[in-house]
Amino acid sequence: MHELSIAQSIVELAEEQARQQQASVIEEVEIEIGRLAGVEIQTLTFALESAVKYTMLEKARIVRHDIDGEGRCGDCGACFKTEALFSPCPQCGSYAVGLLRGKELRVKSIVINRYV
Amino acid sequence: MCNTHEHPHHHNEQAVLSIEQDILHRNNLLAERNRGYFEAKRILALNLMSSPGSGKTSLLEETIRRLNGRLAMYVIEGDQQTSNDANRIAALSVPVFQVNTGTGCHLEAGMINHALKHLAPPEGSLLFIENVGNLICPAMFDLGEAYKVVVVSTTEGDDKPLKYPHIFWEANVCIINKTDLLPYLDGAGIQTLRENALKVNPQLQLFELSATKGAGMDAWCDWLYNISKSTSLITSFLNSKYDKPGIN
């Protein structure tokens, strides 16, 4: 259940940034989760519901972008979409595949409401 | 609407803030603090991860017995509850600090930071961090270690690396333990397990051993001794989240 740690980290990170801007409410959080990041989306969604309680994110919309895995073969250089960490290169069959995308765990932006 | 009033007043305003930060930023920063501490004191730190019961503590006990007197060893034990493992290590007269994570399923960099202040390993020592027995969650959390070591035992089934690829993908070293039980197991055995681990991570350094019977322990202990004696600790950056451009 590391998704709860992830959810709490999202809340901490967003609140810290919002406080620096004297915001009182966070209306939206935009996150990127790679499909190969090892995060179960359903579990994360569930964990976020608890993690945002009594925080500035309590009413926030969560905008999530799921990032497809993309690998690059270390032997032949081919780039390809991949759905697993152990998919061989479709061109030459090598397992020496480096990941270009798909491991993202990122807070991209937040929308705050502040009193000015 | 504002210009219809003449007196100054406040109002609510919406603003979009670009953040672009790794969700585990805080953990990664703390991990880098640990890494800096290890580097400055030339401490070699290893993060041992596996499912419960694959033999991490037995492996540690036998490793300590073999390297005792040759290396200064320190241990941080991570478990949800009890200090059973710490007691086993303490019985070998090696300084140990037990972290109980409560309901937590993995160690985080902050817990190691805290443990280090109690344990205070001296210059040039070898630090083993035994993570909570769990093949999933520990994979995501950098502790500042030089090497991530995943332990898998022969009895767990040869498709473990494919079922739980993340931890094998993150690891630098894979230990296949309980080789003494191979004669009692059906199936293709160790060859398939080895191949599956290398499919997920072709760069894995593999050791095959039996911590309780001793086979293969020499190769593992020699490797440990050599890297902890090598003055170059460039390897401490192997698992840093900050060593690659574009990743923070």
Short mmCIF file of C-alpha atoms in Angstrom, two decimals, chain B:
data_model
loop_
_atom_site.label_atom_id
_atom_site.label_comp_id
_atom_site.label_asym_id
_atom_site.label_seq_id
_atom_site.Cartn_x
_atom_site.Cartn_y
_atom_site.Cartn_z
CA MET B 1 -17.35 44.93 -10.95
CA CYS B 2 -14.36 46.28 -9.07
CA ASN B 3 -14.41 49.67 -10.65
CA THR B 4 -17.96 50.31 -9.51
CA HIS B 5 -16.57 50.78 -5.97
CA GLU B 6 -14.46 53.63 -4.87
CA HIS B 7 -13.08 52.16 -1.66
CA PRO B 8 -10.15 49.68 -1.71
CA HIS B 9 -11.20 46.09 -1.11
CA HIS B 10 -10.03 42.50 -1.30
CA HIS B 11 -11.23 39.69 -3.52
CA ASN B 12 -10.53 36.07 -4.28
CA GLU B 13 -8.34 35.30 -7.23
CA GLN B 14 -7.60 32.04 -9.01
CA ALA B 15 -4.06 31.25 -10.09
CA VAL B 16 -2.38 28.34 -11.82
CA LEU B 17 1.00 27.34 -10.36
CA SER B 18 3.35 25.23 -12.39
CA ILE B 19 4.98 22.71 -10.01
CA GLU B 20 6.69 20.02 -12.13
CA GLN B 21 8.04 18.09 -9.17
CA ASP B 22 8.46 14.41 -8.51
CA ILE B 23 5.79 13.25 -6.08
CA LEU B 24 8.51 11.56 -4.01
CA HIS B 25 10.60 14.74 -4.06
CA ARG B 26 10.76 14.96 -0.26
CA ASN B 27 11.87 11.35 0.13
CA ASN B 28 14.40 11.78 -2.68
CA LEU B 29 15.89 14.88 -1.03
CA LEU B 30 16.24 13.08 2.30
CA ALA B 31 17.78 10.12 0.48
CA GLU B 32 20.37 12.47 -1.01
CA ARG B 33 21.20 13.75 2.48
CA ASN B 34 21.80 10.18 3.58
CA ARG B 35 23.85 9.57 0.44
CA GLY B 36 26.01 12.63 1.20
CA TYR B 37 26.58 11.38 4.75
CA PHE B 38 27.60 7.93 3.45
CA GLU B 39 29.87 9.44 0.86
CA ALA B 40 31.62 11.78 3.28
CA LYS B 41 32.22 8.96 5.76
CA ARG B 42 33.00 6.38 3.07
CA ILE B 43 30.22 4.16 4.37
CA LEU B 44 28.95 1.52 2.00
CA ALA B 45 25.17 1.21 2.43
CA LEU B 46 23.13 -1.67 1.03
CA ASN B 47 19.34 -1.85 0.95
CA LEU B 48 18.19 -5.48 1.23
CA MET B 49 14.71 -6.11 -0.08
CA SER B 50 12.65 -9.29 -0.49
CA SER B 51 9.33 -10.89 0.28
CA PRO B 52 8.88 -12.06 3.88
CA GLY B 53 10.67 -15.30 4.60
CA SER B 54 13.16 -15.37 1.74
CA GLY B 55 16.03 -15.38 4.21
CA LYS B 56 17.29 -11.79 4.49
CA THR B 57 18.07 -12.03 8.20
CA SER B 58 19.69 -15.48 7.87
CA LEU B 59 21.77 -14.11 5.01
CA LEU B 60 22.81 -11.16 7.18
CA GLU B 61 23.69 -13.42 10.10
CA GLU B 62 25.91 -15.65 7.96
CA THR B 63 27.48 -12.66 6.17
CA ILE B 64 28.30 -11.04 9.52
CA ARG B 65 29.81 -14.28 10.86
CA ARG B 66 32.06 -14.50 7.83
CA LEU B 67 33.14 -10.86 7.66
CA ASN B 68 33.38 -10.22 11.38
CA GLY B 69 36.77 -8.83 12.30
CA ARG B 70 37.48 -7.84 8.67
CA LEU B 71 34.85 -5.13 8.29
CA ALA B 72 33.00 -2.85 10.73
CA MET B 73 29.35 -3.73 10.14
CA TYR B 74 26.19 -1.94 11.21
CA VAL B 75 22.57 -2.93 10.64
CA ILE B 76 19.26 -1.08 10.40
CA GLU B 77 16.34 -3.49 10.68
CA GLY B 78 12.96 -2.58 9.24
CA ASP B 79 9.86 -4.50 10.31
CA GLN B 80 6.26 -3.58 10.90
CA GLN B 81 6.50 -4.87 14.47
CA THR B 82 8.78 -6.67 16.97
CA SER B 83 12.52 -6.41 17.44
CA ASN B 84 13.07 -10.12 16.74
CA ASP B 85 15.40 -9.48 13.82
CA ALA B 86 17.37 -6.83 15.71
CA ASN B 87 17.83 -9.31 18.56
CA ARG B 88 19.20 -11.91 16.15
CA ILE B 89 21.75 -9.39 14.82
CA ALA B 90 22.61 -8.05 18.28
CA ALA B 91 23.42 -11.62 19.35
CA LEU B 92 26.34 -11.43 16.92
CA SER B 93 27.65 -8.31 18.70
CA VAL B 94 26.96 -6.05 15.74
CA PRO B 95 25.37 -2.64 16.44
CA VAL B 96 21.78 -2.66 15.22
CA PHE B 97 18.88 -0.22 15.19
CA GLN B 98 15.32 -1.48 14.80
CA VAL B 99 12.82 0.66 12.88
CA ASN B 100 9.21 -0.38 13.40
CA THR B 101 7.05 1.03 10.65
CA GLY B 102 3.76 0.17 12.39
CA THR B 103 1.33 -0.27 9.52
CA GLY B 104 3.88 1.02 7.01
CA CYS B 105 4.96 -1.44 4.36
CA HIS B 106 8.39 -0.02 3.47
CA LEU B 107 11.26 2.06 4.82
CA GLU B 108 11.55 5.69 3.77
CA ALA B 109 14.65 7.90 3.64
CA GLY B 110 13.56 9.90 6.71
CA MET B 111 13.49 6.74 8.85
CA ILE B 112 17.06 5.93 7.80
CA ASN B 113 18.11 9.50 8.57
CA HIS B 114 16.68 9.10 12.06
CA ALA B 115 18.22 5.64 12.56
CA LEU B 116 21.64 6.90 11.47
CA LYS B 117 21.65 9.45 14.26
CA HIS B 118 21.23 6.65 16.80
CA LEU B 119 23.51 4.13 15.16
CA ALA B 120 26.29 6.59 14.15
CA PRO B 121 28.26 4.17 11.95
CA PRO B 122 31.92 5.24 11.82
CA GLU B 123 34.09 6.05 8.82
CA GLY B 124 34.63 3.17 6.42
CA SER B 125 31.92 0.89 7.79
CA LEU B 126 29.49 -1.36 5.97
CA LEU B 127 25.83 -0.63 6.63
CA PHE B 128 23.10 -3.16 5.89
CA ILE B 129 19.57 -1.85 5.75
CA GLU B 130 17.11 -4.73 5.94
CA ASN B 131 13.89 -3.42 4.47
CA VAL B 132 10.39 -4.54 5.48
CA GLY B 133 9.63 -7.95 3.96
CA ASN B 134 7.65 -6.87 0.92
CA LEU B 135 8.40 -7.34 -2.76
CA ILE B 136 6.36 -4.34 -3.90
CA CYS B 137 6.52 -1.09 -1.97
CA PRO B 138 10.22 -0.82 -1.00
CA ALA B 139 11.09 -0.62 -4.71
CA MET B 140 9.88 2.96 -4.96
CA PHE B 141 11.71 4.54 -2.05
CA ASP B 142 15.31 5.63 -2.39
CA LEU B 143 17.06 5.43 0.99
CA GLY B 144 20.40 6.85 -0.14
CA GLU B 145 22.00 3.41 -0.46
CA ALA B 146 24.80 2.60 -2.88
CA TYR B 147 23.27 -0.75 -3.84
CA LYS B 148 19.77 -2.13 -3.85
CA VAL B 149 19.93 -5.88 -3.27
CA VAL B 150 16.86 -8.00 -3.97
CA VAL B 151 16.79 -11.43 -2.34
CA VAL B 152 14.58 -14.14 -3.82
CA SER B 153 14.51 -17.74 -2.65
CA THR B 154 14.21 -20.78 -4.89
CA THR B 155 11.02 -21.90 -3.16
CA GLU B 156 9.15 -18.74 -4.12
CA GLY B 157 8.70 -19.87 -7.71
CA ASP B 158 10.75 -19.03 -10.76
CA ASP B 159 8.35 -16.38 -12.10
CA LYS B 160 8.74 -14.01 -9.15
CA PRO B 161 10.76 -11.48 -11.18
CA LEU B 162 7.96 -11.29 -13.78
CA LYS B 163 5.19 -11.07 -11.18
CA TYR B 164 6.95 -8.33 -9.21
CA PRO B 165 9.15 -6.69 -11.84
CA HIS B 166 9.57 -3.27 -10.24
CA ILE B 167 11.87 -4.38 -7.45
CA PHE B 168 14.05 -6.37 -9.87
CA TRP B 169 14.10 -3.42 -12.25
CA GLU B 170 15.31 -1.09 -9.49
CA ALA B 171 17.85 -3.48 -7.97
CA ASN B 172 21.56 -3.61 -8.75
CA VAL B 173 22.18 -7.02 -7.20
CA CYS B 174 19.98 -10.13 -7.02
CA ILE B 175 20.64 -12.92 -4.56
CA ILE B 176 18.99 -16.25 -5.21
CA ASN B 177 18.86 -17.86 -1.79
CA LYS B 178 18.03 -21.38 -0.56
CA THR B 179 19.84 -23.16 -3.40
CA ASP B 180 20.11 -26.14 -1.01
CA LEU B 181 16.37 -26.74 -1.46
CA LEU B 182 16.55 -27.10 -5.25
CA PRO B 183 16.53 -30.94 -5.17
CA TYR B 184 13.12 -30.84 -3.50
CA LEU B 185 11.52 -28.53 -6.04
CA ASP B 186 9.68 -29.38 -9.25
CA GLY B 187 10.03 -27.36 -12.39
CA ALA B 188 12.86 -25.86 -14.36
CA GLY B 189 14.48 -24.55 -11.21
CA ILE B 190 17.12 -21.93 -10.94
CA GLN B 191 17.80 -21.46 -14.65
CA THR B 192 14.34 -20.02 -15.32
CA LEU B 193 14.47 -17.84 -12.22
CA ARG B 194 17.83 -16.47 -13.32
CA GLU B 195 16.59 -15.84 -16.88
CA ASN B 196 13.46 -14.09 -15.67
CA ALA B 197 15.43 -11.80 -13.38
CA LEU B 198 17.72 -10.86 -16.26
CA LYS B 199 14.76 -10.25 -18.59
CA VAL B 200 13.56 -7.52 -16.25
CA ASN B 201 17.04 -6.18 -15.61
CA PRO B 202 19.93 -7.41 -17.78
CA GLN B 203 22.41 -5.45 -15.64
CA LEU B 204 21.62 -7.33 -12.42
CA GLN B 205 24.60 -8.81 -10.67
CA LEU B 206 23.55 -12.31 -9.60
CA PHE B 207 24.66 -14.40 -6.64
CA GLU B 208 23.32 -17.89 -6.01
CA LEU B 209 23.78 -19.18 -2.50
CA SER B 210 22.48 -20.96 0.54
CA ALA B 211 22.76 -18.75 3.60
CA THR B 212 22.12 -21.67 5.97
CA LYS B 213 24.33 -24.30 4.27
CA GLY B 214 27.07 -21.92 3.14
CA ALA B 215 27.28 -22.74 -0.58
CA GLY B 216 27.99 -19.62 -2.63
CA MET B 217 28.55 -17.43 0.43
CA ASP B 218 32.24 -16.91 -0.37
CA ALA B 219 31.56 -15.17 -3.69
CA TRP B 220 29.02 -12.85 -2.06
CA CYS B 221 31.28 -12.00 0.91
CA ASP B 222 34.30 -11.45 -1.35
CA TRP B 223 32.28 -9.06 -3.49
CA LEU B 224 31.08 -7.19 -0.39
CA TYR B 225 34.58 -7.00 1.04
CA ASN B 226 36.08 -5.73 -2.22
CA ILE B 227 33.54 -2.99 -2.87
CA SER B 228 33.60 -1.76 0.71
CA LYS B 229 37.40 -1.58 0.57
CA SER B 230 37.52 0.17 -2.79
CA THR B 231 38.19 3.84 -2.28
CA SER B 232 36.10 4.94 -5.25
CA LEU B 233 32.52 5.36 -4.14
CA ILE B 234 31.23 6.50 -7.49
CA THR B 235 28.78 3.65 -7.13
CA SER B 236 27.00 5.58 -4.39
CA PHE B 237 25.32 7.52 -7.17
CA LEU B 238 23.94 4.42 -8.89
CA ASN B 239 20.51 4.89 -7.38
CA SER B 240 20.44 8.66 -7.10
CA LYS B 241 17.33 10.23 -8.58
CA TYR B 242 19.33 13.35 -9.36
CA ASP B 243 22.15 11.98 -11.47
CA LYS B 244 20.26 12.06 -14.72
CA PRO B 245 19.47 15.30 -16.52
CA GLY B 246 15.77 15.98 -16.81
CA ILE B 247 14.78 13.92 -13.80
CA ASN B 248 14.14 15.58 -10.46
#
